Amino acid sequence: MKALLKYDLLYMHKTTKVFIMLGLGIFLAALSVLTARYMNELMQYAMAQEGIGSFPVSEPTVMDAYIQFYSNMQQIFFLVFLFIAGAFFSKDISQGIEQWLFARPVSKTKYMLSKTLVIHLLGLFGMLVAALFFAYSTVFIFDGFSFWRFIGSLFIFYVFVLFFVQLLMLLVGLFGRMLWPMLISVLVFFVLSAFSPIDGGFFKYTPLRLPAYALSFIMEDVATGDLIWTIVIGLGLSVFLSVLGIFLFNKQLYKQ
Amino acid sequence: MLQIKNLKKSYGHITALNGINLNVKRNEVYGFIGKNGAGKTTAIELILDFIKKDEGSIVFDGTPIQPGDVLYKNKIGYVPDAPVFPKYLSAREFLKTSFDFSNNETLDKTKQVEQVLKFVNLEDKPQKIGGFSRGMKQRLSIAQALIHKPEFLIMDEPTSALDPIGRMEMLKLIRVLSKSMTIFYSTHILEDAEKVCDRIGLLDKGNLLIEGSKKDLFENKETTLHTLITNKSNEDTLKVLNTLDTLKKVSVKNELLRIELGKTQPFTLFKKLHEANIEVRSFKEERKTLEELFVEVTNDEGTA
């Protein structure tokens, strides 16, 4: 397992995935703060230029910053990360490197576990860097930044990311390639997103609601029971997808 | 060292291996010979547990291999037919990673990596593997297979993509390696197999047709033939030879008449030629090449 972790971390380092996630995280954090702070002023300026006339807009608050941050994380960071995860899970098989790997005493279960661990280390690292940069900038620009609530909301948001990465891992275990797993995962994301406004029954607890719950958690405007259930379901589904993914990968014949 | 019994594998309706039996002895070079598509790579993939067998057993070093077993691979080095590497690593980094996977705690990693790099002449190549030539990649493939000092080396068509000089170097390397390990050498290049193998198994359409030492195979009467030179043209000589019903086969190769005597005694042949006023200038016994033997066994002259 140690050798596998070393191999996967070496890949992340040598192929600059670490720096991509780091750069993306910082960029999105900065973008979120700046957008929240100056968006209203920019809109007023633009409308004045067009002769629409000015109208009173409220002063931006820290809530605007949180909303911008999670919006960017869900729409950009998450999709880029999903793409990197798909390439990472499937690269050895699609490139033919698995012959070299599995001719050695390497367990397929440990192989997938190592990949899972390393990809989430990368995701958490990127998100944490983004969060810290965001927190640092927000504290100076807005009043009322709640650091620990923000950290808690990150955990809630990451359960959402976890679910989709594990779904992707399962699909790579099934197909052994990147294209179909990526397409299906993104399709599931968009389909579930379309249903996410439905606040009842099954849809109340889908992992897609977690980004919204992350914001509600910061605002202290969330039913604790619903939040816990959604997190538990998200984690449960992720574990289920992981186990099934490893099982399918073990069954997979890499070459037909 | 490796015993395969009644090994079967099909892909849908296509039978890749049809119950083969083979036995590789310790410290020999076993030539696993067959045309492309004969089932050689499938057999190797089954030995390495890359794919699941339909029937049969594979016993390695006295222990039957079960699906999911990995420990026996510590004793195996594998040189694939088309090696692929992580392009972002250098040869040294790649070999260090390969070593880490092998769980060999008795060897010193740095020392072993340097030794193996020197052995394959890649010790002064610091660039990434992505910039390597085909020959360098093939040598690196051998290096990764040797990095954990395996007892059993599987080589799947290691010379098929190499130029003549590369091939010669590879055969030299196999000869050196054969002094310290068992080699399972899969190839369709019969000339190469003839040069380096101690024993040979001929595979065709998923069936192992012959297995034995090179000596056994070539000492067999069926594997000898005679070349004949006379004072007349081949056409004239052939006319006479064709009247001998007991001759097994007569052919012309490189302007030489090649005769498989079958039940014919040489004396009868000479007498017949003498009666036709044909003088024999040379009559030599020759061993068939492995290629000829292969063609004969597979009964498929056009493709070998």
Coordinates of C-alpha atoms in Angstrom, one line a residue:
Chain A
M1 CA 0.0 0.0 0.0
K2 CA 2.9 2.3 0.8
A3 CA 4.4 1.8 -2.6
L4 CA 1.1 2.4 -4.3
L5 CA 0.5 5.7 -2.3
K6 CA 4.1 6.7 -3.3
Y7 CA 3.4 5.9 -6.9
D8 CA 0.1 7.9 -7.0
L9 CA 1.5 10.9 -5.1
L10 CA 4.5 10.9 -7.5
Y11 CA 2.0 11.1 -10.4
M12 CA 0.2 14.0 -8.9
H13 CA 3.5 15.8 -8.3
K14 CA 5.2 15.0 -11.6
T15 CA 2.2 15.8 -13.7
T16 CA 1.6 19.1 -11.9
K17 CA -2.0 18.1 -10.8
V18 CA -1.1 19.4 -7.3
F19 CA -0.2 22.8 -8.7
I20 CA -3.3 22.9 -11.0
M21 CA -5.6 22.3 -8.0
L22 CA -3.6 24.8 -5.9
G23 CA -3.7 27.5 -8.5
L24 CA -7.4 26.9 -9.3
G25 CA -8.3 27.0 -5.6
I26 CA -6.5 30.3 -5.0
F27 CA -7.9 31.8 -8.2
L28 CA -11.5 30.8 -7.4
A29 CA -11.1 32.1 -3.8
A30 CA -9.8 35.4 -5.0
L31 CA -12.5 35.6 -7.7
S32 CA -15.2 34.9 -5.1
V33 CA -14.2 37.7 -2.8
L34 CA -13.7 40.2 -5.5
T35 CA -16.9 39.4 -7.2
A36 CA -18.8 39.6 -4.0
R37 CA -17.2 43.0 -3.1
Y38 CA -17.4 44.8 -6.4
M39 CA -20.2 43.1 -8.4
N40 CA -22.8 45.6 -7.2
E41 CA -20.6 48.6 -8.0
L42 CA -19.7 47.2 -11.4
M43 CA -23.4 46.6 -12.2
Q44 CA -24.2 50.2 -11.2
Y45 CA -21.4 51.5 -13.3
A46 CA -22.4 49.4 -16.3
M47 CA -26.0 50.5 -16.0
A48 CA -25.0 54.1 -15.7
Q49 CA -22.9 53.8 -18.9
E50 CA -25.9 52.4 -20.7
G51 CA -28.1 55.3 -19.4
I52 CA -30.4 53.0 -17.5
G53 CA -29.8 55.2 -14.4
S54 CA -28.7 54.2 -11.0
F55 CA -30.9 52.5 -8.4
P56 CA -30.0 51.7 -4.8
V57 CA -28.2 48.5 -4.3
S58 CA -27.5 47.0 -0.9
E59 CA -24.0 46.9 0.5
P60 CA -22.4 43.5 -0.1
T61 CA -22.1 41.3 3.0
V62 CA -20.1 38.3 3.9
M63 CA -23.0 36.2 2.8
D64 CA -22.5 37.3 -0.8
A65 CA -18.9 36.2 -0.5
Y66 CA -20.0 32.7 0.8
I67 CA -22.5 32.4 -2.0
Q68 CA -19.9 33.3 -4.6
F69 CA -17.4 30.9 -3.1
Y70 CA -19.7 27.9 -3.1
S71 CA -21.1 28.8 -6.5
N72 CA -17.5 28.8 -8.0
M73 CA -16.6 25.7 -6.1
Q74 CA -19.6 23.8 -7.4
Q75 CA -19.5 25.0 -11.0
I76 CA -15.8 25.2 -11.7
F77 CA -13.6 23.5 -9.0
F78 CA -15.9 20.5 -8.7
L79 CA -16.0 19.8 -12.5
V80 CA -12.3 20.3 -13.0
F81 CA -11.6 18.0 -10.0
L82 CA -14.0 15.4 -11.4
F83 CA -12.1 15.5 -14.7
I84 CA -8.8 15.0 -13.0
A85 CA -10.2 12.2 -10.8
G86 CA -11.5 10.4 -14.0
A87 CA -8.2 10.6 -15.7
F88 CA -6.4 9.5 -12.5
F89 CA -8.6 6.5 -11.9
S90 CA -8.4 5.3 -15.6
K91 CA -4.9 6.4 -16.6
D92 CA -3.1 3.1 -15.9
I93 CA -5.7 1.0 -17.7
S94 CA -6.2 3.3 -20.7
Q95 CA -2.5 3.8 -21.2
G96 CA -1.6 0.1 -20.8
I97 CA 0.5 0.6 -17.7
E98 CA -1.5 -1.9 -15.7
Q99 CA 0.5 -4.8 -17.3
W100 CA 3.6 -3.5 -15.5
L101 CA 1.7 -2.9 -12.3
F102 CA -0.3 -6.1 -12.0
A103 CA 2.6 -8.3 -13.1
R104 CA 3.9 -7.4 -9.7
P105 CA 2.5 -8.4 -6.3
V106 CA 0.0 -5.6 -6.3
S107 CA -3.5 -6.2 -4.9
K108 CA -6.3 -4.7 -7.0
T109 CA -8.2 -3.7 -3.9
K110 CA -5.2 -1.8 -2.4
Y111 CA -4.6 -0.3 -5.8
M112 CA -8.1 1.3 -5.9
L113 CA -7.9 2.2 -2.2
S114 CA -4.7 4.1 -2.8
K115 CA -6.2 5.9 -5.8
T116 CA -9.2 6.9 -3.7
L117 CA -7.1 8.1 -0.9
V118 CA -4.8 10.1 -3.0
I119 CA -7.5 11.8 -5.1
H120 CA -9.3 12.9 -2.0
L121 CA -6.1 14.1 -0.5
L122 CA -5.7 16.3 -3.6
G123 CA -9.3 17.4 -3.5
L124 CA -9.1 18.3 0.2
F125 CA -5.8 20.0 -0.3
G126 CA -7.1 22.1 -3.2
M127 CA -10.3 23.0 -1.3
L128 CA -8.4 23.8 1.9
V129 CA -6.0 26.1 0.2
A130 CA -8.9 27.8 -1.5
A131 CA -10.8 28.1 1.8
L132 CA -7.9 29.5 3.7
F133 CA -7.1 32.0 1.0
F134 CA -10.8 32.9 0.9
A135 CA -11.0 33.2 4.7
Y136 CA -7.9 35.4 4.8
S137 CA -9.2 37.8 2.2
T138 CA -12.8 37.8 3.4
V139 CA -11.8 38.7 7.0
F140 CA -10.2 41.9 5.7
I141 CA -13.0 42.9 3.4
F142 CA -16.2 41.9 5.2
D143 CA -17.4 41.9 8.7
G144 CA -18.8 38.9 10.5
F145 CA -16.8 36.1 9.0
S146 CA -17.4 32.9 10.9
F147 CA -14.3 30.8 10.5
W148 CA -15.4 27.6 12.3
R149 CA -18.9 27.6 10.7
F150 CA -17.1 28.0 7.3
I151 CA -14.8 25.1 8.0
G152 CA -17.8 23.0 9.0
S153 CA -19.6 24.0 5.7
L154 CA -16.5 22.8 3.8
F155 CA -17.0 19.4 5.3
I156 CA -20.6 19.3 4.2
F157 CA -19.6 20.5 0.7
Y158 CA -16.9 17.8 0.4
V159 CA -19.4 15.0 1.1
F160 CA -21.1 16.2 -2.2
V161 CA -17.7 16.0 -4.0
L162 CA -17.0 12.6 -2.4
F163 CA -20.2 11.1 -3.7
F164 CA -19.5 12.1 -7.3
V165 CA -15.8 11.0 -7.1
Q166 CA -16.9 7.6 -5.8
L167 CA -19.6 7.3 -8.5
L168 CA -16.8 8.0 -11.0
M169 CA -14.6 5.4 -9.4
L170 CA -17.3 2.8 -9.7
L171 CA -17.9 3.6 -13.3
V172 CA -14.2 3.4 -14.1
G173 CA -14.2 0.0 -12.3
L174 CA -17.0 -1.0 -14.6
F175 CA -15.8 0.4 -17.9
G176 CA -12.1 0.6 -17.4
R177 CA -12.0 3.8 -19.4
M178 CA -12.5 7.5 -18.8
L179 CA -15.0 8.7 -21.4
W180 CA -18.2 6.9 -20.4
P181 CA -17.6 7.3 -16.6
M182 CA -17.1 11.1 -17.1
L183 CA -20.1 11.5 -19.3
I184 CA -22.4 9.5 -17.0
S185 CA -21.1 11.2 -13.8
V186 CA -21.7 14.7 -15.4
L187 CA -25.1 13.6 -16.6
V188 CA -26.1 12.4 -13.1
F189 CA -24.9 15.7 -11.8
F190 CA -27.0 17.7 -14.2
V191 CA -30.1 15.5 -13.8
L192 CA -29.9 15.6 -10.0
S193 CA -29.3 19.4 -10.2
A194 CA -32.5 19.7 -12.1
F195 CA -34.4 18.0 -9.3
S196 CA -32.5 19.7 -6.5
P197 CA -35.1 22.5 -6.0
I198 CA -37.7 19.9 -5.1
D199 CA -37.7 20.1 -1.3
G200 CA -39.6 16.9 -0.5
G201 CA -39.4 13.1 -0.3
F202 CA -36.3 11.5 -1.7
F203 CA -35.0 14.7 -3.2
K204 CA -34.7 16.3 0.2
Y205 CA -31.8 14.1 1.0
T206 CA -29.9 13.7 -2.2
P207 CA -26.1 14.6 -2.1
L208 CA -26.9 17.4 -4.6
R209 CA -28.5 19.3 -1.8
L210 CA -25.3 19.4 0.2
P211 CA -23.8 22.6 -1.4
A212 CA -27.1 24.4 -0.4
Y213 CA -26.9 22.9 3.1
A214 CA -23.3 24.1 3.3
L215 CA -24.5 27.7 2.9
S216 CA -27.5 27.2 5.2
F217 CA -25.1 25.8 7.8
I218 CA -23.1 29.0 7.7
M219 CA -26.3 31.1 8.0
E220 CA -27.4 28.9 10.9
D221 CA -30.6 28.4 8.9
V222 CA -30.8 24.6 8.6
A223 CA -32.8 21.8 10.2
T224 CA -30.1 19.8 11.9
G225 CA -32.0 16.5 11.4
D226 CA -32.3 17.1 7.6
L227 CA -28.6 18.1 7.4
I228 CA -27.4 15.0 9.3
W229 CA -29.6 12.7 7.3
T230 CA -28.3 14.1 4.0
I231 CA -24.7 13.8 5.2
V232 CA -25.2 10.3 6.4
I233 CA -26.9 9.3 3.1
G234 CA -24.2 11.0 1.1
L235 CA -21.4 9.2 3.1
G236 CA -23.4 5.9 3.0
L237 CA -23.8 6.1 -0.7
S238 CA -20.1 7.0 -1.2
V239 CA -19.0 3.9 0.9
F240 CA -21.4 1.7 -1.1
L241 CA -20.1 3.0 -4.4
S242 CA -16.5 2.5 -3.3
V243 CA -17.1 -1.1 -2.2
L244 CA -19.0 -1.9 -5.4
G245 CA -16.3 -0.1 -7.5
I246 CA -13.5 -2.1 -5.9
F247 CA -15.5 -5.3 -6.4
L248 CA -16.1 -4.6 -10.1
F249 CA -12.5 -3.6 -10.6
N250 CA -11.4 -6.9 -9.1
K251 CA -13.7 -8.7 -11.5
Q252 CA -12.7 -6.6 -14.5
L253 CA -10.7 -8.3 -17.2
Y254 CA -8.4 -5.6 -18.3
K255 CA -8.0 -7.1 -21.7
Q256 CA -10.5 -9.0 -23.7
Chain B
M1 CA 9.1 -24.6 -12.0
L2 CA 5.8 -24.0 -14.0
Q3 CA 3.3 -26.7 -14.7
I4 CA 0.2 -26.0 -16.8
K5 CA -2.5 -28.7 -17.0
N6 CA -5.4 -28.7 -19.4
L7 CA -5.6 -24.9 -19.5
K8 CA -8.6 -23.6 -21.4
K9 CA -9.7 -20.1 -22.3
S10 CA -12.3 -18.9 -24.7
Y11 CA -13.5 -15.5 -25.6
G12 CA -17.1 -16.0 -26.6
H13 CA -17.0 -18.5 -29.5
I14 CA -13.3 -18.1 -30.0
T15 CA -11.1 -20.7 -28.4
A16 CA -7.8 -19.1 -27.4
L17 CA -6.4 -22.1 -25.5
N18 CA -7.8 -25.6 -26.0
G19 CA -6.5 -27.5 -22.9
I20 CA -2.8 -27.1 -23.1
N21 CA -0.3 -28.9 -21.0
L22 CA 3.2 -27.8 -20.5
N23 CA 6.1 -28.1 -18.1
V24 CA 8.9 -25.5 -17.7
K25 CA 11.9 -26.8 -15.8
R26 CA 14.0 -24.7 -13.5
N27 CA 17.0 -22.9 -15.1
E28 CA 16.0 -23.6 -18.7
V29 CA 15.0 -21.3 -21.5
Y30 CA 11.6 -22.5 -22.6
G31 CA 10.6 -21.4 -26.1
F32 CA 6.9 -20.9 -26.3
I33 CA 6.4 -20.7 -30.1
G34 CA 3.4 -20.0 -32.2
K35 CA 2.1 -17.7 -34.9
N36 CA 0.4 -14.4 -34.0
G37 CA -3.0 -15.3 -32.6
A38 CA -1.9 -18.8 -31.6
G39 CA -2.7 -18.1 -27.9
K40 CA 0.7 -17.3 -26.5
T41 CA -0.2 -14.0 -24.9
T42 CA -3.4 -15.5 -23.5
A43 CA -1.4 -18.2 -21.8
I44 CA 1.0 -15.6 -20.3
E45 CA -2.0 -13.5 -19.1
L46 CA -3.4 -16.5 -17.4
I47 CA -0.1 -17.3 -15.7
L48 CA 0.0 -13.7 -14.5
D49 CA -3.6 -13.8 -13.4
F50 CA -4.5 -10.9 -15.7
I51 CA -7.5 -12.8 -16.9
K52 CA -9.6 -15.7 -15.6
K53 CA -9.2 -19.2 -16.9
D54 CA -12.1 -21.3 -17.9
E55 CA -10.6 -24.6 -16.9
G56 CA -7.3 -26.2 -15.9
S57 CA -4.6 -25.5 -13.4
I58 CA -1.4 -23.5 -13.3
V59 CA 1.2 -24.6 -10.7
F60 CA 4.1 -22.2 -10.1
D61 CA 7.0 -23.3 -8.0
G62 CA 4.9 -26.1 -6.4
T63 CA 1.9 -23.9 -5.5
P64 CA -1.3 -23.8 -7.6
I65 CA -2.1 -20.2 -8.6
Q66 CA -5.6 -19.0 -7.5
P67 CA -7.4 -16.0 -8.8
G68 CA -6.3 -12.9 -6.8
D69 CA -3.0 -14.4 -5.7
V70 CA -0.2 -11.9 -5.8
L71 CA 2.7 -13.2 -3.7
Y72 CA 4.0 -15.6 -6.4
K73 CA 4.6 -12.6 -8.6
N74 CA 7.5 -11.7 -6.4
K75 CA 9.4 -14.5 -8.1
I76 CA 8.4 -13.5 -11.6
G77 CA 9.7 -10.8 -14.0
Y78 CA 7.6 -9.9 -17.0
V79 CA 8.7 -8.3 -20.2
P80 CA 5.4 -7.5 -22.2
D81 CA 5.3 -7.5 -26.0
A82 CA 4.5 -3.8 -26.2
P83 CA 5.8 -2.2 -23.0
V84 CA 4.2 1.0 -21.8
F85 CA 5.7 3.2 -19.2
P86 CA 4.6 6.2 -17.1
K87 CA 6.1 8.8 -19.4
Y88 CA 6.5 11.4 -16.7
L89 CA 9.2 9.4 -14.9
S90 CA 12.9 9.0 -15.6
A91 CA 14.3 5.4 -16.0
R92 CA 15.8 5.7 -12.5
E93 CA 12.5 6.8 -10.9
F94 CA 10.6 4.1 -12.8
L95 CA 12.9 1.4 -11.6
K96 CA 12.8 2.6 -8.0
T97 CA 9.0 2.5 -8.2
S98 CA 9.1 -0.9 -9.7
F99 CA 11.4 -2.1 -6.9
D100 CA 9.0 -0.7 -4.3
F101 CA 6.2 -2.8 -5.6
S102 CA 8.2 -6.0 -5.4
N103 CA 8.4 -6.3 -1.6
N104 CA 12.0 -7.5 -1.7
E105 CA 13.6 -6.4 1.5
T106 CA 16.8 -8.4 1.1
L107 CA 18.1 -6.1 -1.7
D108 CA 19.5 -2.6 -1.4
K109 CA 17.2 -0.5 -3.7
T110 CA 19.7 2.1 -4.8
K111 CA 22.4 -0.5 -5.5
Q112 CA 20.1 -2.8 -7.4
V113 CA 18.7 0.1 -9.5
E114 CA 22.2 1.2 -10.5
Q115 CA 23.3 -2.4 -11.3
V116 CA 20.3 -3.1 -13.5
L117 CA 20.5 0.3 -15.3
K118 CA 24.2 -0.5 -16.0
F119 CA 23.2 -4.0 -17.2
V120 CA 20.9 -2.6 -19.8
N121 CA 23.1 0.4 -20.7
L122 CA 20.7 3.1 -19.5
E123 CA 22.7 4.4 -16.5
D124 CA 23.5 7.7 -18.2
K125 CA 20.0 8.5 -19.5
P126 CA 18.5 11.1 -17.1
Q127 CA 15.7 12.2 -19.4
K128 CA 12.0 11.2 -19.0
I129 CA 10.9 7.9 -20.5
G130 CA 8.7 9.7 -22.9
G131 CA 11.8 10.7 -24.9
F132 CA 13.2 7.2 -25.1
S133 CA 13.7 5.3 -28.4
R134 CA 12.0 2.0 -29.0
G135 CA 15.2 0.1 -28.3
M136 CA 15.8 2.0 -25.1
K137 CA 12.2 1.3 -24.0
Q138 CA 12.7 -2.4 -24.7
R139 CA 15.8 -2.4 -22.6
L140 CA 14.0 -0.6 -19.8
S141 CA 11.3 -3.1 -20.0
I142 CA 13.9 -5.8 -19.3
A143 CA 15.4 -3.7 -16.5
Q144 CA 12.0 -3.4 -14.7
A145 CA 11.5 -7.2 -15.0
L146 CA 14.9 -7.8 -13.4
I147 CA 14.8 -5.2 -10.7
H148 CA 13.7 -7.6 -8.0
K149 CA 16.0 -10.4 -9.0
P150 CA 13.2 -12.8 -10.2
E151 CA 13.7 -16.6 -10.5
F152 CA 11.4 -16.8 -13.5
L153 CA 11.4 -14.4 -16.4
I154 CA 8.5 -14.2 -18.8
M155 CA 9.3 -12.6 -22.1
D156 CA 6.5 -12.0 -24.5
E157 CA 7.8 -11.4 -28.1
P158 CA 10.7 -9.2 -26.8
T159 CA 12.4 -9.1 -30.3
S160 CA 9.4 -8.6 -32.5
A161 CA 9.6 -4.8 -32.7
L162 CA 13.4 -4.5 -32.8
D163 CA 15.7 -4.0 -35.8
P164 CA 18.3 -6.7 -36.5
I165 CA 21.0 -5.2 -34.2
G166 CA 18.5 -4.8 -31.4
R167 CA 17.4 -8.4 -31.9
M168 CA 21.0 -9.6 -31.7
E169 CA 21.5 -7.6 -28.5
M170 CA 18.4 -9.0 -27.0
L171 CA 19.3 -12.6 -27.8
K172 CA 22.7 -12.0 -26.2
L173 CA 21.0 -10.6 -23.2
I174 CA 18.8 -13.7 -22.9
R175 CA 21.8 -15.9 -23.1
V176 CA 23.4 -14.0 -20.2
L177 CA 20.2 -14.1 -18.2
S178 CA 19.6 -17.8 -18.8
K179 CA 22.6 -18.5 -16.5
S180 CA 20.8 -17.2 -13.5
M181 CA 17.1 -17.8 -14.0
T182 CA 14.4 -19.7 -15.8
I183 CA 13.2 -18.0 -18.9
F184 CA 9.8 -18.5 -20.5
Y185 CA 10.4 -17.0 -24.0
S186 CA 7.4 -16.5 -26.2
T187 CA 8.0 -15.7 -29.8
H188 CA 6.9 -16.3 -33.4
I189 CA 10.4 -15.7 -34.7
L190 CA 11.6 -19.3 -34.9
E191 CA 15.2 -18.4 -35.8
D192 CA 15.5 -16.6 -32.4
A193 CA 14.0 -19.4 -30.5
E194 CA 16.3 -21.9 -32.1
K195 CA 19.3 -19.8 -31.0
V196 CA 18.5 -19.4 -27.3
C197 CA 16.0 -22.0 -26.2
D198 CA 16.8 -25.3 -24.4
R199 CA 13.2 -26.7 -24.8
I200 CA 10.4 -25.8 -27.0
G201 CA 6.6 -25.9 -27.1
L202 CA 4.9 -25.4 -30.4
L203 CA 1.5 -23.7 -30.0
D204 CA -1.0 -23.5 -32.8
K205 CA -4.7 -22.5 -32.7
G206 CA -4.8 -22.9 -28.9
N207 CA -3.2 -26.4 -29.0
L208 CA 0.3 -27.3 -27.9
L209 CA 1.4 -29.6 -30.8
I210 CA 4.9 -30.6 -29.6
E211 CA 6.9 -30.1 -26.5
G212 CA 10.4 -31.3 -26.0
S213 CA 14.1 -30.4 -25.9
K214 CA 15.6 -29.0 -29.1
K215 CA 17.8 -32.1 -29.1
D216 CA 14.8 -34.4 -28.9
L217 CA 12.9 -32.6 -31.6
F218 CA 15.8 -32.5 -34.0
E219 CA 17.1 -36.0 -33.4
N220 CA 13.7 -37.3 -34.4
K221 CA 13.9 -38.9 -37.9
E222 CA 11.1 -36.8 -39.1
T223 CA 13.2 -33.7 -38.5
T224 CA 16.1 -34.7 -40.9
L225 CA 16.3 -34.2 -44.6
H226 CA 18.9 -34.5 -47.3
T227 CA 20.2 -32.1 -49.9
L228 CA 21.1 -33.4 -53.3
I229 CA 23.3 -32.0 -56.1
T230 CA 23.7 -33.9 -59.3
N231 CA 25.4 -33.3 -62.7
K232 CA 22.0 -32.7 -64.4
S233 CA 19.4 -30.0 -63.9
N234 CA 17.0 -30.1 -61.0
E235 CA 14.1 -30.8 -63.5
D236 CA 15.8 -33.9 -64.9
T237 CA 16.7 -35.2 -61.4
L238 CA 13.2 -34.5 -60.2
K239 CA 11.7 -36.6 -63.0
V240 CA 13.6 -39.6 -61.7
L241 CA 13.0 -38.9 -58.1
N242 CA 9.2 -38.7 -58.7
T243 CA 9.3 -42.3 -59.9
L244 CA 10.3 -43.4 -56.4
D245 CA 7.0 -43.9 -54.6
T246 CA 8.6 -44.4 -51.2
L247 CA 10.1 -41.0 -51.0
K248 CA 8.3 -38.8 -48.5
K249 CA 8.8 -35.4 -50.0
V250 CA 11.0 -33.6 -52.6
S251 CA 11.3 -29.9 -52.8
V252 CA 13.6 -27.2 -54.2
K253 CA 15.0 -24.5 -52.0
N254 CA 17.8 -22.1 -53.0
E255 CA 18.4 -24.2 -56.1
L256 CA 19.0 -27.2 -54.0
L257 CA 16.9 -30.4 -54.0
R258 CA 15.7 -31.3 -50.6
I259 CA 14.6 -34.8 -50.0
E260 CA 12.8 -36.4 -47.1
L261 CA 13.6 -40.1 -47.6
G262 CA 10.7 -41.6 -45.7
K263 CA 11.0 -45.4 -46.3
T264 CA 13.5 -45.1 -49.1
Q265 CA 17.1 -46.3 -48.5
P266 CA 19.8 -44.0 -49.9
F267 CA 21.2 -47.0 -51.8
T268 CA 17.9 -47.3 -53.7
L269 CA 17.9 -43.7 -54.6
F270 CA 21.5 -43.7 -55.9
K271 CA 20.8 -46.8 -57.9
K272 CA 17.8 -45.2 -59.5
L273 CA 19.8 -42.1 -60.4
H274 CA 22.6 -44.1 -61.7
E275 CA 20.3 -46.1 -64.0
A276 CA 19.2 -42.7 -65.4
N277 CA 22.8 -41.7 -66.0
I278 CA 22.6 -39.0 -63.3
E279 CA 25.8 -38.6 -61.3
V280 CA 25.5 -37.6 -57.6
R281 CA 27.9 -34.9 -56.7
S282 CA 26.8 -34.2 -53.2
F283 CA 24.3 -35.9 -50.8
K284 CA 24.3 -34.4 -47.3
E285 CA 22.1 -35.0 -44.3
E286 CA 20.7 -31.8 -42.8
R287 CA 18.6 -31.0 -39.8
K288 CA 15.4 -29.2 -40.6
T289 CA 15.2 -25.7 -39.2
L290 CA 12.7 -25.0 -36.5
E291 CA 10.7 -23.1 -39.1
E292 CA 10.4 -26.2 -41.3
L293 CA 9.5 -28.3 -38.4
F294 CA 6.9 -25.8 -37.4
V295 CA 5.5 -25.7 -40.9
E296 CA 5.3 -29.4 -41.0
V297 CA 3.7 -29.7 -37.6
T298 CA 1.1 -27.0 -38.1
N299 CA 0.6 -28.2 -41.7
D300 CA 0.5 -24.7 -42.8
E301 CA 3.3 -23.9 -45.1
G302 CA 2.2 -20.6 -46.4
T303 CA 2.3 -18.6 -43.3
A304 CA 5.3 -19.7 -41.1

